[in-house]
Amino acid sequence: MLLYAEIQKILKSKKFLTALVITIVLNLLFCLLLYNMTNQNIGSTKEYIADTEKRIKELQQKLSKEKDEKNKKLYQEQINDLSRIVQEEKLKIQYISNPKKEVEERAQYYRIMYENSKKTGDLRELEFNKVNYQILSKNISKGKYYIYGRKFDGWYYLLSQSYAIAFLMIIILALLIGSNIVSDEYKEGTVKILKTLPVKRSKIILNKYIATVLTVFALFIGMQLVFFTVLNLKAGTFKYFDVYYDWISKYKMIGFEIYPVLDDVKLLNLLECSFLQLLTEIILIIAVVGAVIFFSTIFENGMFASISFFAIIVAISIFRQRLLVIKKPLLKLLTLIFPWNLAEVYTNSLQQRIQWLWASFYVVIGLNLLLTVIFVLAAIKIFENREKLS
């Protein structure tokens, strides 16, 4: 009953309407950005080809007039290099209408690079080239020639949000909806009514927390699913759900470096990557809202709660890279709090960045859930103590 009342209060507030509008606008702007990126790639490639061909003609004219053999040879080498570049760029444009050719040639490239890596003994390159060859080979065997990011569709929209965009949107929504949810009770004097309710004070905070999580979840994940579905239906790309896109590998320690284990690779298709990203986003929503509720309980002014939380996020962002070079593993754990790059989390590639054996997907989930419990319990304790003081 109390949870229902909290959700109703959020839905009737002006901040919810603001959050809804912001969510829609941000998603539309993000779609516009992706759409322009896919179209500009083609346009810029054609312009580059035209400029390069113009340069080739100028060099050919100079070559025809030149009498010095050394200069002639130099001009011819430049012409050959530029002509090779033009052929490669024209091939890229051909790939748009012939994705099968692109996938097959990419697979051949990674096979050659894999063989070269075996000769050089570079374990990281060996892993990278081998897995990419496996991904493309499996796609070819299924007769599905899909290149992620080549066209503007639902998969591209959803997975592109792995890189900071999802993180920023979750923070914006959590602050809009949750920063005032406790502090307003003191500001408006309604906390006196809450005291008369025959419920535990812990339940009041828990219900506010759950109501905020559910609202942010519905706004953020719900809007993602709507855009994802519409864009895939429009582009006709739902059929590529089983195309292999990314990979997860376990790691082993060799000296002070961490290297992939070649025989323990898990290939991920588009559907699996999308599911893992959504799971990571849910964990992030749970953790971020917990922190926001904590600061909302401390301050009677929601603005102070927002500023305090934002300051924490900025501090983590500033020190994140610095903490990576620290040798103490426990301090490196701090870099996994509120991970802004979700792709690194759900593909389990944090080890290469942090160079620490236990920095995995499960650690990120566990750490952020632990942090959530601490924030929520602290909020409950602060709320109970403030009631006693008042």
Short mmCIF file of C-alpha atoms in Angstrom, two decimals:
data_model
loop_
_atom_site.label_atom_id
_atom_site.label_comp_id
_atom_site.label_asym_id
_atom_site.label_seq_id
_atom_site.Cartn_x
_atom_site.Cartn_y
_atom_site.Cartn_z
CA MET A 1 0.00 0.00 0.00
CA LEU A 2 2.80 2.40 0.99
CA LEU A 3 4.79 1.45 -2.13
CA TYR A 4 1.75 2.11 -4.33
CA ALA A 5 1.30 5.51 -2.66
CA GLU A 6 4.96 6.41 -3.28
CA ILE A 7 4.75 5.43 -6.94
CA GLN A 8 1.55 7.46 -7.34
CA LYS A 9 3.23 10.47 -5.70
CA ILE A 10 6.13 10.22 -8.17
CA LEU A 11 3.87 9.81 -11.20
CA LYS A 12 1.78 12.86 -10.22
CA SER A 13 4.82 15.08 -9.69
CA LYS A 14 6.09 17.62 -12.20
CA LYS A 15 9.53 16.03 -11.97
CA PHE A 16 8.23 12.78 -13.41
CA LEU A 17 6.81 14.63 -16.42
CA THR A 18 10.14 16.45 -16.80
CA ALA A 19 12.01 13.14 -16.58
CA LEU A 20 9.72 11.59 -19.20
CA VAL A 21 10.26 14.48 -21.61
CA ILE A 22 14.03 14.46 -21.03
CA THR A 23 14.17 10.69 -21.63
CA ILE A 24 12.32 10.98 -24.93
CA VAL A 25 14.33 14.00 -26.09
CA LEU A 26 17.70 12.45 -25.18
CA ASN A 27 16.82 9.24 -27.01
CA LEU A 28 15.67 11.17 -30.09
CA LEU A 29 18.86 13.24 -30.07
CA PHE A 30 20.94 10.10 -29.67
CA CYS A 31 19.14 8.50 -32.62
CA LEU A 32 19.73 11.62 -34.71
CA LEU A 33 23.43 11.50 -33.84
CA LEU A 34 23.72 7.83 -34.86
CA TYR A 35 21.75 8.44 -38.05
CA ASN A 36 24.02 11.33 -39.04
CA MET A 37 27.11 9.26 -38.24
CA THR A 38 26.04 6.40 -40.52
CA ASN A 39 25.16 8.79 -43.37
CA GLN A 40 28.20 11.03 -42.97
CA ASN A 41 30.52 8.05 -43.25
CA ILE A 42 29.30 7.45 -46.81
CA GLY A 43 29.31 11.15 -47.73
CA SER A 44 32.75 11.83 -46.30
CA THR A 45 34.16 8.73 -48.04
CA LYS A 46 32.86 9.95 -51.43
CA GLU A 47 34.31 13.43 -50.82
CA TYR A 48 37.65 11.91 -49.84
CA ILE A 49 37.70 9.80 -53.02
CA ALA A 50 36.93 12.88 -55.18
CA ASP A 51 39.68 14.94 -53.49
CA THR A 52 42.20 12.10 -53.81
CA GLU A 53 41.40 11.54 -57.50
CA LYS A 54 41.86 15.28 -58.08
CA ARG A 55 45.27 15.06 -56.40
CA ILE A 56 46.18 12.05 -58.60
CA LYS A 57 45.38 14.06 -61.78
CA GLU A 58 47.56 16.93 -60.57
CA LEU A 59 50.45 14.53 -59.96
CA GLN A 60 49.94 12.92 -63.39
CA GLN A 61 50.17 16.34 -65.03
CA LYS A 62 53.39 17.08 -63.12
CA LEU A 63 54.73 13.66 -64.10
CA SER A 64 54.09 14.28 -67.79
CA LYS A 65 56.02 17.57 -67.66
CA GLU A 66 58.84 16.38 -65.42
CA LYS A 67 62.18 15.49 -67.01
CA ASP A 68 64.21 14.54 -63.95
CA GLU A 69 64.09 10.76 -63.41
CA LYS A 70 64.25 10.97 -59.63
CA ASN A 71 61.28 13.32 -59.49
CA LYS A 72 59.42 11.15 -61.99
CA LYS A 73 59.91 8.12 -59.78
CA LEU A 74 58.75 10.08 -56.73
CA TYR A 75 55.59 11.28 -58.49
CA GLN A 76 54.83 7.76 -59.71
CA GLU A 77 55.16 6.33 -56.20
CA GLN A 78 52.76 8.98 -54.87
CA ILE A 79 50.30 8.23 -57.66
CA ASN A 80 50.47 4.50 -56.93
CA ASP A 81 49.92 5.06 -53.19
CA LEU A 82 46.95 7.37 -53.74
CA SER A 83 45.45 5.05 -56.35
CA ARG A 84 45.63 2.17 -53.88
CA ILE A 85 43.84 4.32 -51.28
CA VAL A 86 41.10 5.22 -53.78
CA GLN A 87 40.56 1.53 -54.57
CA GLU A 88 40.24 0.72 -50.86
CA GLU A 89 37.77 3.56 -50.26
CA LYS A 90 35.68 2.60 -53.28
CA LEU A 91 35.62 -0.93 -51.95
CA LYS A 92 34.10 0.38 -48.70
CA ILE A 93 31.25 1.94 -50.65
CA GLN A 94 30.74 -1.32 -52.55
CA TYR A 95 30.51 -3.15 -49.21
CA ILE A 96 27.37 -1.19 -48.35
CA SER A 97 25.49 -2.89 -51.17
CA ASN A 98 27.47 -6.13 -50.83
CA PRO A 99 27.89 -6.96 -47.11
CA LYS A 100 28.65 -10.61 -47.94
CA LYS A 101 31.88 -9.57 -49.64
CA GLU A 102 32.89 -7.42 -46.67
CA VAL A 103 32.31 -10.16 -44.09
CA GLU A 104 34.20 -12.75 -46.16
CA GLU A 105 37.16 -10.42 -46.76
CA ARG A 106 37.26 -9.41 -43.09
CA ALA A 107 37.32 -13.07 -42.10
CA GLN A 108 40.20 -13.68 -44.49
CA TYR A 109 42.07 -10.67 -43.04
CA TYR A 110 41.74 -11.90 -39.44
CA ARG A 111 42.82 -15.40 -40.48
CA ILE A 112 46.03 -14.00 -41.98
CA MET A 113 46.63 -11.78 -38.93
CA TYR A 114 46.05 -14.78 -36.65
CA GLU A 115 48.74 -16.75 -38.48
CA ASN A 116 51.11 -13.79 -38.21
CA SER A 117 50.39 -13.48 -34.46
CA LYS A 118 51.30 -17.14 -33.97
CA LYS A 119 54.67 -16.47 -35.54
CA THR A 120 55.36 -13.35 -33.45
CA GLY A 121 54.06 -14.91 -30.21
CA ASP A 122 51.92 -11.91 -29.29
CA LEU A 123 49.27 -13.52 -27.04
CA ARG A 124 46.91 -10.55 -26.94
CA GLU A 125 46.93 -10.13 -30.73
CA LEU A 126 46.63 -13.90 -31.14
CA GLU A 127 43.46 -13.93 -29.04
CA PHE A 128 41.96 -10.88 -30.73
CA ASN A 129 42.52 -12.10 -34.28
CA LYS A 130 41.47 -15.68 -33.55
CA VAL A 131 38.17 -14.69 -31.92
CA ASN A 132 37.26 -12.15 -34.61
CA TYR A 133 37.93 -14.79 -37.25
CA GLN A 134 35.69 -17.23 -35.34
CA ILE A 135 32.88 -14.65 -35.08
CA LEU A 136 32.92 -13.85 -38.79
CA SER A 137 33.26 -17.52 -39.80
CA LYS A 138 30.21 -18.48 -37.74
CA ASN A 139 28.20 -15.63 -39.29
CA ILE A 140 29.23 -16.79 -42.78
CA SER A 141 28.22 -20.37 -41.96
CA LYS A 142 24.76 -19.12 -41.00
CA GLY A 143 24.50 -17.07 -44.18
CA LYS A 144 23.99 -13.86 -42.16
CA TYR A 145 26.19 -11.01 -43.32
CA TYR A 146 25.55 -8.28 -40.76
CA ILE A 147 28.12 -5.65 -39.77
CA TYR A 148 27.29 -3.86 -36.55
CA GLY A 149 27.20 -0.07 -37.02
CA ARG A 150 26.99 -0.28 -40.79
CA LYS A 151 23.31 0.70 -40.74
CA PHE A 152 21.14 2.66 -38.33
CA ASP A 153 18.93 0.11 -36.54
CA GLY A 154 17.85 -1.08 -33.11
CA TRP A 155 20.99 -3.10 -32.39
CA TYR A 156 23.23 -0.14 -33.20
CA TYR A 157 21.03 2.18 -31.11
CA LEU A 158 21.01 -0.08 -28.05
CA LEU A 159 24.62 -1.31 -27.96
CA SER A 160 26.03 2.15 -28.73
CA GLN A 161 24.67 3.31 -25.37
CA SER A 162 27.28 1.11 -23.67
CA TYR A 163 29.76 3.95 -23.90
CA ALA A 164 28.82 6.47 -21.16
CA ILE A 165 25.46 7.51 -22.69
CA ALA A 166 23.43 5.01 -20.65
CA PHE A 167 25.36 5.91 -17.50
CA LEU A 168 24.69 9.64 -17.91
CA MET A 169 20.99 9.13 -18.63
CA ILE A 170 20.55 6.91 -15.56
CA ILE A 171 22.20 9.57 -13.35
CA ILE A 172 20.00 12.34 -14.79
CA LEU A 173 16.80 10.35 -14.22
CA ALA A 174 17.82 9.19 -10.73
CA LEU A 175 18.61 12.75 -9.66
CA LEU A 176 15.40 14.17 -11.13
CA ILE A 177 13.16 11.60 -9.46
CA GLY A 178 15.04 10.59 -6.30
CA SER A 179 16.98 13.63 -5.05
CA ASN A 180 13.88 15.17 -3.41
CA ILE A 181 11.96 12.05 -2.48
CA VAL A 182 13.02 12.14 1.20
CA SER A 183 14.15 15.75 1.58
CA ASP A 184 10.77 17.07 0.38
CA GLU A 185 9.09 15.29 3.31
CA TYR A 186 11.04 17.59 5.65
CA LYS A 187 10.74 20.66 3.44
CA GLU A 188 6.96 20.36 3.09
CA GLY A 189 6.41 19.16 6.67
CA THR A 190 4.75 15.90 5.58
CA VAL A 191 7.30 13.92 7.58
CA LYS A 192 5.00 14.49 10.60
CA ILE A 193 2.26 12.54 8.83
CA LEU A 194 4.70 9.70 8.09
CA LYS A 195 5.51 9.46 11.79
CA THR A 196 1.87 8.70 12.56
CA LEU A 197 1.74 5.74 10.18
CA PRO A 198 1.82 2.30 11.85
CA VAL A 199 4.84 1.14 9.85
CA LYS A 200 8.52 0.75 10.61
CA ARG A 201 10.69 3.71 9.66
CA SER A 202 12.89 1.35 7.63
CA LYS A 203 9.89 0.47 5.46
CA ILE A 204 9.30 4.13 4.64
CA ILE A 205 12.82 4.50 3.18
CA LEU A 206 12.72 1.09 1.51
CA ASN A 207 9.43 1.89 -0.21
CA LYS A 208 10.76 5.24 -1.40
CA TYR A 209 13.88 3.50 -2.70
CA ILE A 210 11.92 0.74 -4.50
CA ALA A 211 9.46 3.27 -5.96
CA THR A 212 12.35 5.34 -7.35
CA VAL A 213 14.11 2.26 -8.79
CA LEU A 214 10.90 1.07 -10.48
CA THR A 215 10.20 4.53 -11.93
CA VAL A 216 13.73 5.02 -13.29
CA PHE A 217 13.67 1.44 -14.60
CA ALA A 218 10.34 1.97 -16.39
CA LEU A 219 11.48 5.26 -17.92
CA PHE A 220 14.96 4.21 -18.99
CA ILE A 221 14.71 0.51 -19.86
CA GLY A 222 11.15 0.87 -21.13
CA MET A 223 12.10 3.71 -23.49
CA GLN A 224 15.12 1.74 -24.72
CA LEU A 225 12.93 -1.26 -25.55
CA VAL A 226 10.43 0.96 -27.40
CA PHE A 227 13.13 2.62 -29.54
CA PHE A 228 14.93 -0.70 -30.03
CA THR A 229 11.76 -2.41 -31.28
CA VAL A 230 10.65 0.44 -33.56
CA LEU A 231 14.09 0.90 -35.15
CA ASN A 232 14.58 -2.81 -35.78
CA LEU A 233 11.10 -3.15 -37.29
CA LYS A 234 11.78 -0.17 -39.55
CA ALA A 235 15.19 -1.48 -40.66
CA GLY A 236 14.06 -5.13 -40.77
CA THR A 237 17.02 -6.26 -38.64
CA PHE A 238 15.34 -8.34 -35.93
CA LYS A 239 16.40 -11.41 -37.94
CA TYR A 240 20.05 -10.83 -37.01
CA PHE A 241 19.52 -11.64 -33.31
CA ASP A 242 21.81 -14.70 -33.52
CA VAL A 243 24.67 -13.01 -35.40
CA TYR A 244 27.89 -13.25 -33.37
CA TYR A 245 29.06 -9.82 -32.32
CA ASP A 246 31.36 -9.88 -29.27
CA TRP A 247 33.20 -12.27 -26.99
CA ILE A 248 34.12 -13.03 -23.40
CA SER A 249 37.35 -14.72 -22.40
CA LYS A 250 38.77 -15.82 -19.08
CA TYR A 251 42.27 -14.66 -18.21
CA LYS A 252 45.41 -15.98 -16.56
CA MET A 253 48.35 -14.27 -14.90
CA ILE A 254 51.77 -14.52 -16.55
CA GLY A 255 54.29 -12.63 -14.45
CA PHE A 256 52.64 -9.26 -13.75
CA GLU A 257 50.58 -9.22 -16.95
CA ILE A 258 47.16 -10.73 -17.61
CA TYR A 259 46.61 -12.63 -20.85
CA PRO A 260 43.54 -14.27 -22.40
CA VAL A 261 43.11 -18.04 -22.26
CA LEU A 262 42.76 -19.03 -25.90
CA ASP A 263 40.78 -22.22 -25.33
CA ASP A 264 38.15 -20.69 -23.05
CA VAL A 265 36.36 -18.17 -25.24
CA LYS A 266 32.61 -17.57 -25.19
CA LEU A 267 31.22 -15.98 -28.35
CA LEU A 268 28.30 -13.60 -27.84
CA ASN A 269 25.57 -12.86 -30.35
CA LEU A 270 23.64 -9.60 -30.61
CA LEU A 271 20.80 -10.86 -28.42
CA GLU A 272 23.17 -12.00 -25.64
CA CYS A 273 25.09 -8.72 -25.72
CA SER A 274 21.83 -6.75 -25.53
CA PHE A 275 20.61 -8.85 -22.60
CA LEU A 276 23.89 -8.43 -20.71
CA GLN A 277 23.86 -4.69 -21.30
CA LEU A 278 20.30 -4.41 -19.96
CA LEU A 279 21.32 -6.47 -16.92
CA THR A 280 24.30 -4.17 -16.31
CA GLU A 281 22.06 -1.12 -16.66
CA ILE A 282 19.61 -2.55 -14.09
CA ILE A 283 22.47 -3.09 -11.60
CA LEU A 284 23.62 0.47 -12.24
CA ILE A 285 20.10 1.85 -11.69
CA ILE A 286 19.87 -0.03 -8.38
CA ALA A 287 23.26 1.30 -7.21
CA VAL A 288 22.82 4.91 -8.40
CA VAL A 289 19.33 5.24 -6.90
CA GLY A 290 20.65 3.87 -3.59
CA ALA A 291 23.28 6.61 -3.49
CA VAL A 292 20.76 9.30 -4.46
CA ILE A 293 18.33 8.21 -1.71
CA PHE A 294 21.19 8.35 0.80
CA PHE A 295 22.00 11.97 -0.04
CA SER A 296 18.30 12.88 -0.15
CA THR A 297 17.99 11.60 3.42
CA ILE A 298 20.96 13.65 4.63
CA PHE A 299 19.88 17.01 3.19
CA GLU A 300 16.55 18.79 3.60
CA ASN A 301 17.19 20.53 0.28
CA GLY A 302 17.07 18.31 -2.81
CA MET A 303 19.47 20.63 -4.62
CA PHE A 304 22.18 19.94 -2.03
CA ALA A 305 21.51 16.21 -2.40
CA SER A 306 21.98 16.46 -6.18
CA ILE A 307 25.15 18.54 -5.89
CA SER A 308 26.65 16.14 -3.33
CA PHE A 309 25.95 13.08 -5.44
CA PHE A 310 27.21 14.77 -8.60
CA ALA A 311 30.41 15.76 -6.77
CA ILE A 312 30.97 12.09 -5.86
CA ILE A 313 30.52 11.05 -9.52
CA VAL A 314 32.97 13.73 -10.69
CA ALA A 315 35.52 12.68 -8.05
CA ILE A 316 35.28 9.03 -9.10
CA SER A 317 35.68 10.02 -12.76
CA ILE A 318 38.74 12.17 -12.02
CA PHE A 319 40.51 9.58 -9.89
CA ARG A 320 39.43 6.51 -11.88
CA GLN A 321 42.40 6.58 -14.24
CA ARG A 322 44.82 7.47 -11.46
CA LEU A 323 43.65 4.54 -9.36
CA LEU A 324 44.42 2.15 -12.22
CA VAL A 325 48.17 2.62 -11.76
CA ILE A 326 48.05 1.98 -8.00
CA LYS A 327 49.47 -1.42 -7.08
CA LYS A 328 47.06 -2.11 -4.17
CA PRO A 329 44.14 -4.23 -5.49
CA LEU A 330 41.65 -2.96 -2.89
CA LEU A 331 42.08 0.61 -4.09
CA LYS A 332 41.60 -0.53 -7.67
CA LEU A 333 38.15 -1.74 -6.61
CA LEU A 334 37.10 1.91 -6.45
CA THR A 335 37.42 2.15 -10.24
CA LEU A 336 34.59 -0.38 -10.58
CA ILE A 337 32.07 1.77 -8.67
CA PHE A 338 29.41 3.18 -11.01
CA PRO A 339 31.14 1.89 -14.21
CA TRP A 340 30.51 4.39 -16.99
CA ASN A 341 31.71 2.08 -19.80
CA LEU A 342 29.16 -0.74 -19.68
CA ALA A 343 30.62 -2.60 -22.67
CA GLU A 344 33.76 -3.33 -20.65
CA VAL A 345 31.62 -4.75 -17.87
CA TYR A 346 29.35 -7.09 -19.82
CA THR A 347 32.12 -8.37 -22.10
CA ASN A 348 34.35 -8.96 -19.06
CA SER A 349 37.27 -7.00 -20.53
CA LEU A 350 38.07 -4.97 -17.42
CA GLN A 351 41.14 -7.06 -16.70
CA GLN A 352 43.12 -5.61 -19.59
CA ARG A 353 42.50 -2.09 -18.33
CA ILE A 354 42.98 -2.70 -14.63
CA GLN A 355 45.57 -5.47 -14.92
CA TRP A 356 44.11 -7.24 -11.91
CA LEU A 357 42.98 -10.85 -11.91
CA TRP A 358 39.66 -10.53 -10.07
CA ALA A 359 38.25 -7.45 -11.80
CA SER A 360 35.42 -9.25 -13.58
CA PHE A 361 31.76 -8.78 -14.44
CA TYR A 362 30.74 -10.53 -11.21
CA VAL A 363 32.93 -8.28 -9.09
CA VAL A 364 31.38 -5.18 -10.65
CA ILE A 365 27.88 -6.50 -9.91
CA GLY A 366 28.79 -7.60 -6.37
CA LEU A 367 30.60 -4.37 -5.52
CA ASN A 368 27.78 -2.12 -6.70
CA LEU A 369 25.11 -4.23 -4.96
CA LEU A 370 27.16 -4.11 -1.75
CA LEU A 371 27.43 -0.35 -2.13
CA THR A 372 23.65 -0.16 -2.60
CA VAL A 373 23.00 -2.07 0.63
CA ILE A 374 25.38 0.25 2.52
CA PHE A 375 23.72 3.39 1.14
CA VAL A 376 20.16 2.20 1.83
CA LEU A 377 20.95 0.97 5.36
CA ALA A 378 22.74 4.25 6.09
CA ALA A 379 19.72 6.20 4.79
CA ILE A 380 17.41 4.20 7.09
CA LYS A 381 19.67 4.85 10.09
CA ILE A 382 19.92 8.58 9.35
CA PHE A 383 16.13 8.83 8.89
CA GLU A 384 15.50 7.09 12.24
CA ASN A 385 18.04 9.28 14.07
CA ARG A 386 16.63 12.49 12.61
CA GLU A 387 13.19 11.46 13.78
CA LYS A 388 14.49 10.98 17.33
CA LEU A 389 16.18 14.39 17.28
CA SER A 390 13.03 16.08 16.05
#
